[in-house]
């Protein structure tokens, strides 16, 4: 089943020059880009994106982090793209992520865990609407 999912490359990874490495891995897997932009989003956009985490100890920090430096938003499409991308990214805590995954190879701390990716197809639809209201190619 072909589907489209949302990936954010977080500020730390952008600052470390890892945009190309993350995109390379996604394209090498056989997935394709349907949207790609380098942006510094409004805080309100990030708060909407992370609404399910509102009230958690890390909510303010992650919202500040993603709205005060450039990030990359990507729409990624292909067979089972949601699960394929989640598996490629690895565990949320990079220290627990398997080698070979993006976080397992490129991340170390949860505050700088390289990427966000949508957890489910429903989340992907909601998140794509937030980051790509203009639509996809
Ligand atoms: P992400 O997949 O984008 O979803 C929520 C983000 O909050 C997570 O990755 C981390 O970057 C960040 N975060 C910071 N601390 C925690 C924590 N203790 N548990 C989960 N996520 C955290």
PDB file of C-alpha atoms and ligand atoms in Angstrom:
ATOM      1  CA  UNK A   1       0.000   0.000   0.000  1.00  0.00           C
ATOM      2  CA  UNK A   2       1.520   3.301  -1.046  1.00  0.00           C
ATOM      3  CA  UNK A   3       1.266   6.044   1.573  1.00  0.00           C
ATOM      4  CA  UNK A   4       2.879   9.338   2.494  1.00  0.00           C
ATOM      5  CA  UNK A   5       4.453  10.245   5.820  1.00  0.00           C
ATOM      6  CA  UNK A   6       5.996  13.284   7.504  1.00  0.00           C
ATOM      7  CA  UNK A   7       9.654  13.576   8.514  1.00  0.00           C
ATOM      8  CA  UNK A   8      11.228  16.549  10.289  1.00  0.00           C
ATOM      9  CA  UNK A   9      15.010  16.899  10.416  1.00  0.00           C
ATOM     10  CA  UNK A  10      15.578  18.623  13.741  1.00  0.00           C
ATOM     11  CA  UNK A  11      17.760  21.708  14.363  1.00  0.00           C
ATOM     12  CA  UNK A  12      20.705  19.797  15.791  1.00  0.00           C
ATOM     13  CA  UNK A  13      20.968  17.577  12.732  1.00  0.00           C
ATOM     14  CA  UNK A  14      20.575  20.532  10.368  1.00  0.00           C
ATOM     15  CA  UNK A  15      23.334  22.344  12.306  1.00  0.00           C
ATOM     16  CA  UNK A  16      25.585  19.271  12.050  1.00  0.00           C
ATOM     17  CA  UNK A  17      25.171  19.170   8.274  1.00  0.00           C
ATOM     18  CA  UNK A  18      23.174  15.926   8.198  1.00  0.00           C
ATOM     19  CA  UNK A  19      20.362  16.929   5.814  1.00  0.00           C
ATOM     20  CA  UNK A  20      22.013  15.187   2.880  1.00  0.00           C
ATOM     21  CA  UNK A  21      22.767  12.019   4.871  1.00  0.00           C
ATOM     22  CA  UNK A  22      19.169  11.656   6.044  1.00  0.00           C
ATOM     23  CA  UNK A  23      17.745  12.330   2.559  1.00  0.00           C
ATOM     24  CA  UNK A  24      20.291   9.935   1.036  1.00  0.00           C
ATOM     25  CA  UNK A  25      19.160   7.111   3.312  1.00  0.00           C
ATOM     26  CA  UNK A  26      15.482   7.744   2.580  1.00  0.00           C
ATOM     27  CA  UNK A  27      15.995   7.808  -1.191  1.00  0.00           C
ATOM     28  CA  UNK A  28      18.370   4.830  -1.135  1.00  0.00           C
ATOM     29  CA  UNK A  29      15.638   2.823   0.583  1.00  0.00           C
ATOM     30  CA  UNK A  30      13.401   3.355  -2.444  1.00  0.00           C
ATOM     31  CA  UNK A  31      11.167   5.987  -0.903  1.00  0.00           C
ATOM     32  CA  UNK A  32      10.569   9.255  -2.742  1.00  0.00           C
ATOM     33  CA  UNK A  33      10.113  12.899  -1.750  1.00  0.00           C
ATOM     34  CA  UNK A  34       6.716  14.490  -2.296  1.00  0.00           C
ATOM     35  CA  UNK A  35       7.634  17.704  -0.421  1.00  0.00           C
ATOM     36  CA  UNK A  36      10.824  19.229   1.011  1.00  0.00           C
ATOM     37  CA  UNK A  37      11.511  22.568   2.658  1.00  0.00           C
ATOM     38  CA  UNK A  38      14.056  24.276   4.941  1.00  0.00           C
ATOM     39  CA  UNK A  39      12.141  26.492   7.345  1.00  0.00           C
ATOM     40  CA  UNK A  40      12.205  28.159  10.739  1.00  0.00           C
ATOM     41  CA  UNK A  41       8.608  27.530  11.793  1.00  0.00           C
ATOM     42  CA  UNK A  42       6.373  29.633  14.004  1.00  0.00           C
ATOM     43  CA  UNK A  43       6.130  28.315  17.566  1.00  0.00           C
ATOM     44  CA  UNK A  44       2.373  27.883  17.101  1.00  0.00           C
ATOM     45  CA  UNK A  45       3.032  25.441  14.237  1.00  0.00           C
ATOM     46  CA  UNK A  46       5.355  23.349  16.408  1.00  0.00           C
ATOM     47  CA  UNK A  47       2.894  23.462  19.338  1.00  0.00           C
ATOM     48  CA  UNK A  48       0.129  22.160  17.062  1.00  0.00           C
ATOM     49  CA  UNK A  49       2.432  19.424  15.773  1.00  0.00           C
ATOM     50  CA  UNK A  50       3.339  18.245  19.302  1.00  0.00           C
ATOM     51  CA  UNK A  51      -0.138  18.855  20.817  1.00  0.00           C
ATOM     52  CA  UNK A  52      -0.350  15.279  22.160  1.00  0.00           C
ATOM     53  CA  UNK A  53       2.685  16.013  24.375  1.00  0.00           C
ATOM     54  CA  UNK A  54       1.272  19.224  25.890  1.00  0.00           C
ATOM     55  CA  UNK A  55       1.836  19.195  29.669  1.00  0.00           C
ATOM     56  CA  UNK A  56       4.783  16.795  29.543  1.00  0.00           C
ATOM     57  CA  UNK A  57       8.098  18.015  31.012  1.00  0.00           C
ATOM     58  CA  UNK A  58       9.812  18.160  27.623  1.00  0.00           C
ATOM     59  CA  UNK A  59       6.988  19.935  25.734  1.00  0.00           C
ATOM     60  CA  UNK A  60       8.197  23.532  26.181  1.00  0.00           C
ATOM     61  CA  UNK A  61      11.790  22.590  25.403  1.00  0.00           C
ATOM     62  CA  UNK A  62      10.993  20.730  22.198  1.00  0.00           C
ATOM     63  CA  UNK A  63       8.673  23.537  21.031  1.00  0.00           C
ATOM     64  CA  UNK A  64      11.379  26.146  21.688  1.00  0.00           C
ATOM     65  CA  UNK A  65      14.057  24.015  20.037  1.00  0.00           C
ATOM     66  CA  UNK A  66      12.103  23.477  16.815  1.00  0.00           C
ATOM     67  CA  UNK A  67      11.031  27.104  16.458  1.00  0.00           C
ATOM     68  CA  UNK A  68      14.331  28.914  17.064  1.00  0.00           C
ATOM     69  CA  UNK A  69      16.574  27.418  14.360  1.00  0.00           C
ATOM     70  CA  UNK A  70      16.149  25.984  10.857  1.00  0.00           C
ATOM     71  CA  UNK A  71      14.574  22.568  10.388  1.00  0.00           C
ATOM     72  CA  UNK A  72      13.681  20.511   7.310  1.00  0.00           C
ATOM     73  CA  UNK A  73      10.135  19.271   6.716  1.00  0.00           C
ATOM     74  CA  UNK A  74       9.733  16.394   4.274  1.00  0.00           C
ATOM     75  CA  UNK A  75       6.831  14.431   2.857  1.00  0.00           C
ATOM     76  CA  UNK A  76       8.009  10.914   2.018  1.00  0.00           C
ATOM     77  CA  UNK A  77       5.999   8.492  -0.082  1.00  0.00           C
ATOM     78  CA  UNK A  78       6.201   4.841  -1.006  1.00  0.00           C
ATOM     79  CA  UNK A  79       5.140   1.346   0.001  1.00  0.00           C
ATOM     80  CA  UNK A  80       4.320   1.268   3.721  1.00  0.00           C
ATOM     81  CA  UNK A  81       6.162   4.562   4.087  1.00  0.00           C
ATOM     82  CA  UNK A  82       4.978   5.199   7.676  1.00  0.00           C
ATOM     83  CA  UNK A  83       6.364   1.927   9.068  1.00  0.00           C
ATOM     84  CA  UNK A  84       9.411   1.935   6.780  1.00  0.00           C
ATOM     85  CA  UNK A  85      10.453   5.387   7.978  1.00  0.00           C
ATOM     86  CA  UNK A  86       9.734   4.667  11.666  1.00  0.00           C
ATOM     87  CA  UNK A  87      11.886   1.546  11.450  1.00  0.00           C
ATOM     88  CA  UNK A  88      14.664   3.412   9.645  1.00  0.00           C
ATOM     89  CA  UNK A  89      14.689   6.126  12.327  1.00  0.00           C
ATOM     90  CA  UNK A  90      15.057   3.689  15.241  1.00  0.00           C
ATOM     91  CA  UNK A  91      14.109   4.090  18.895  1.00  0.00           C
ATOM     92  CA  UNK A  92      13.219   7.611  20.100  1.00  0.00           C
ATOM     93  CA  UNK A  93      16.140   7.521  22.557  1.00  0.00           C
ATOM     94  CA  UNK A  94      19.224   7.376  20.321  1.00  0.00           C
ATOM     95  CA  UNK A  95      21.214   5.535  22.971  1.00  0.00           C
ATOM     96  CA  UNK A  96      18.679   2.672  22.634  1.00  0.00           C
ATOM     97  CA  UNK A  97      18.428   2.854  18.829  1.00  0.00           C
ATOM     98  CA  UNK A  98      19.926  -0.040  16.877  1.00  0.00           C
ATOM     99  CA  UNK A  99      23.052   0.511  14.810  1.00  0.00           C
ATOM    100  CA  UNK A 100      22.078   1.014  11.183  1.00  0.00           C
ATOM    101  CA  UNK A 101      19.144   3.224  12.075  1.00  0.00           C
ATOM    102  CA  UNK A 102      19.316   6.987  11.608  1.00  0.00           C
ATOM    103  CA  UNK A 103      19.243   7.654  15.366  1.00  0.00           C
ATOM    104  CA  UNK A 104      21.489   4.694  16.132  1.00  0.00           C
ATOM    105  CA  UNK A 105      24.124   5.989  13.716  1.00  0.00           C
ATOM    106  CA  UNK A 106      23.729   9.770  13.916  1.00  0.00           C
ATOM    107  CA  UNK A 107      22.231  10.567  17.345  1.00  0.00           C
ATOM    108  CA  UNK A 108      23.176  10.257  20.994  1.00  0.00           C
ATOM    109  CA  UNK A 109      20.760  12.247  23.183  1.00  0.00           C
ATOM    110  CA  UNK A 110      16.955  12.482  23.253  1.00  0.00           C
ATOM    111  CA  UNK A 111      17.138  16.279  22.989  1.00  0.00           C
ATOM    112  CA  UNK A 112      19.004  15.900  19.681  1.00  0.00           C
ATOM    113  CA  UNK A 113      17.441  12.744  18.270  1.00  0.00           C
ATOM    114  CA  UNK A 114      17.989  13.802  14.640  1.00  0.00           C
ATOM    115  CA  UNK A 115      14.475  13.376  13.209  1.00  0.00           C
ATOM    116  CA  UNK A 116      10.793  13.219  13.965  1.00  0.00           C
ATOM    117  CA  UNK A 117       8.596  10.851  11.978  1.00  0.00           C
ATOM    118  CA  UNK A 118       4.848  10.266  12.117  1.00  0.00           C
ATOM    119  CA  UNK A 119       3.892   7.247  14.253  1.00  0.00           C
ATOM    120  CA  UNK A 120       0.759   6.136  12.367  1.00  0.00           C
ATOM    121  CA  UNK A 121      -1.053   6.766   9.074  1.00  0.00           C
ATOM    122  CA  UNK A 122      -3.577   8.961  10.893  1.00  0.00           C
ATOM    123  CA  UNK A 123      -0.755  10.967  12.489  1.00  0.00           C
ATOM    124  CA  UNK A 124       0.904  11.294   9.084  1.00  0.00           C
ATOM    125  CA  UNK A 125      -2.255  12.775   7.562  1.00  0.00           C
ATOM    126  CA  UNK A 126      -2.650  15.227  10.436  1.00  0.00           C
ATOM    127  CA  UNK A 127       1.025  16.246  10.443  1.00  0.00           C
ATOM    128  CA  UNK A 128       1.263  16.619   6.644  1.00  0.00           C
ATOM    129  CA  UNK A 129      -1.678  19.019   6.855  1.00  0.00           C
ATOM    130  CA  UNK A 130       0.238  21.125   9.398  1.00  0.00           C
ATOM    131  CA  UNK A 131       3.550  21.265   7.527  1.00  0.00           C
ATOM    132  CA  UNK A 132       2.327  21.145   3.920  1.00  0.00           C
ATOM    133  CA  UNK A 133      -1.012  23.005   3.856  1.00  0.00           C
ATOM    134  CA  UNK A 134      -0.227  23.955   0.245  1.00  0.00           C
ATOM    135  CA  UNK A 135      -0.320  20.283  -0.743  1.00  0.00           C
ATOM    136  CA  UNK A 136       2.237  17.838  -2.108  1.00  0.00           C
ATOM    137  CA  UNK A 137       3.785  17.038  -5.455  1.00  0.00           C
TER     138      UNK A 137
HETATM  139  P1  LIG B   1       9.841  12.984  18.595  1.00  0.00           P
HETATM  140  O1  LIG B   1       9.787  11.683  17.891  1.00  0.00           O
HETATM  141  O2  LIG B   1       9.935  14.206  17.762  1.00  0.00           O
HETATM  142  O3  LIG B   1       8.593  13.129  19.586  1.00  0.00           O
HETATM  143  C1  LIG B   1       8.623  13.955  20.740  1.00  0.00           C
HETATM  144  C2  LIG B   1       9.998  14.527  21.012  1.00  0.00           C
HETATM  145  O4  LIG B   1      10.202  15.099  22.280  1.00  0.00           O
HETATM  146  C3  LIG B   1      10.994  13.392  20.901  1.00  0.00           C
HETATM  147  O5  LIG B   1      11.134  12.975  19.564  1.00  0.00           O
HETATM  148  C4  LIG B   1      12.215  14.040  21.562  1.00  0.00           C
HETATM  149  O6  LIG B   1      12.956  14.815  20.642  1.00  0.00           O
HETATM  150  C5  LIG B   1      11.612  14.985  22.594  1.00  0.00           C
HETATM  151  N1  LIG B   1      11.794  14.505  23.948  1.00  0.00           N
HETATM  152  C6  LIG B   1      12.555  15.109  24.883  1.00  0.00           C
HETATM  153  N2  LIG B   1      12.519  14.429  26.040  1.00  0.00           N
HETATM  154  C7  LIG B   1      11.712  13.360  25.839  1.00  0.00           C
HETATM  155  C8  LIG B   1      11.285  12.280  26.651  1.00  0.00           C
HETATM  156  N3  LIG B   1      11.677  12.148  27.922  1.00  0.00           N
HETATM  157  N4  LIG B   1      10.461  11.351  26.113  1.00  0.00           N
HETATM  158  C9  LIG B   1      10.064  11.468  24.816  1.00  0.00           C
HETATM  159  N5  LIG B   1      10.431  12.479  24.004  1.00  0.00           N
HETATM  160  C10 LIG B   1      11.267  13.414  24.505  1.00  0.00           C
END
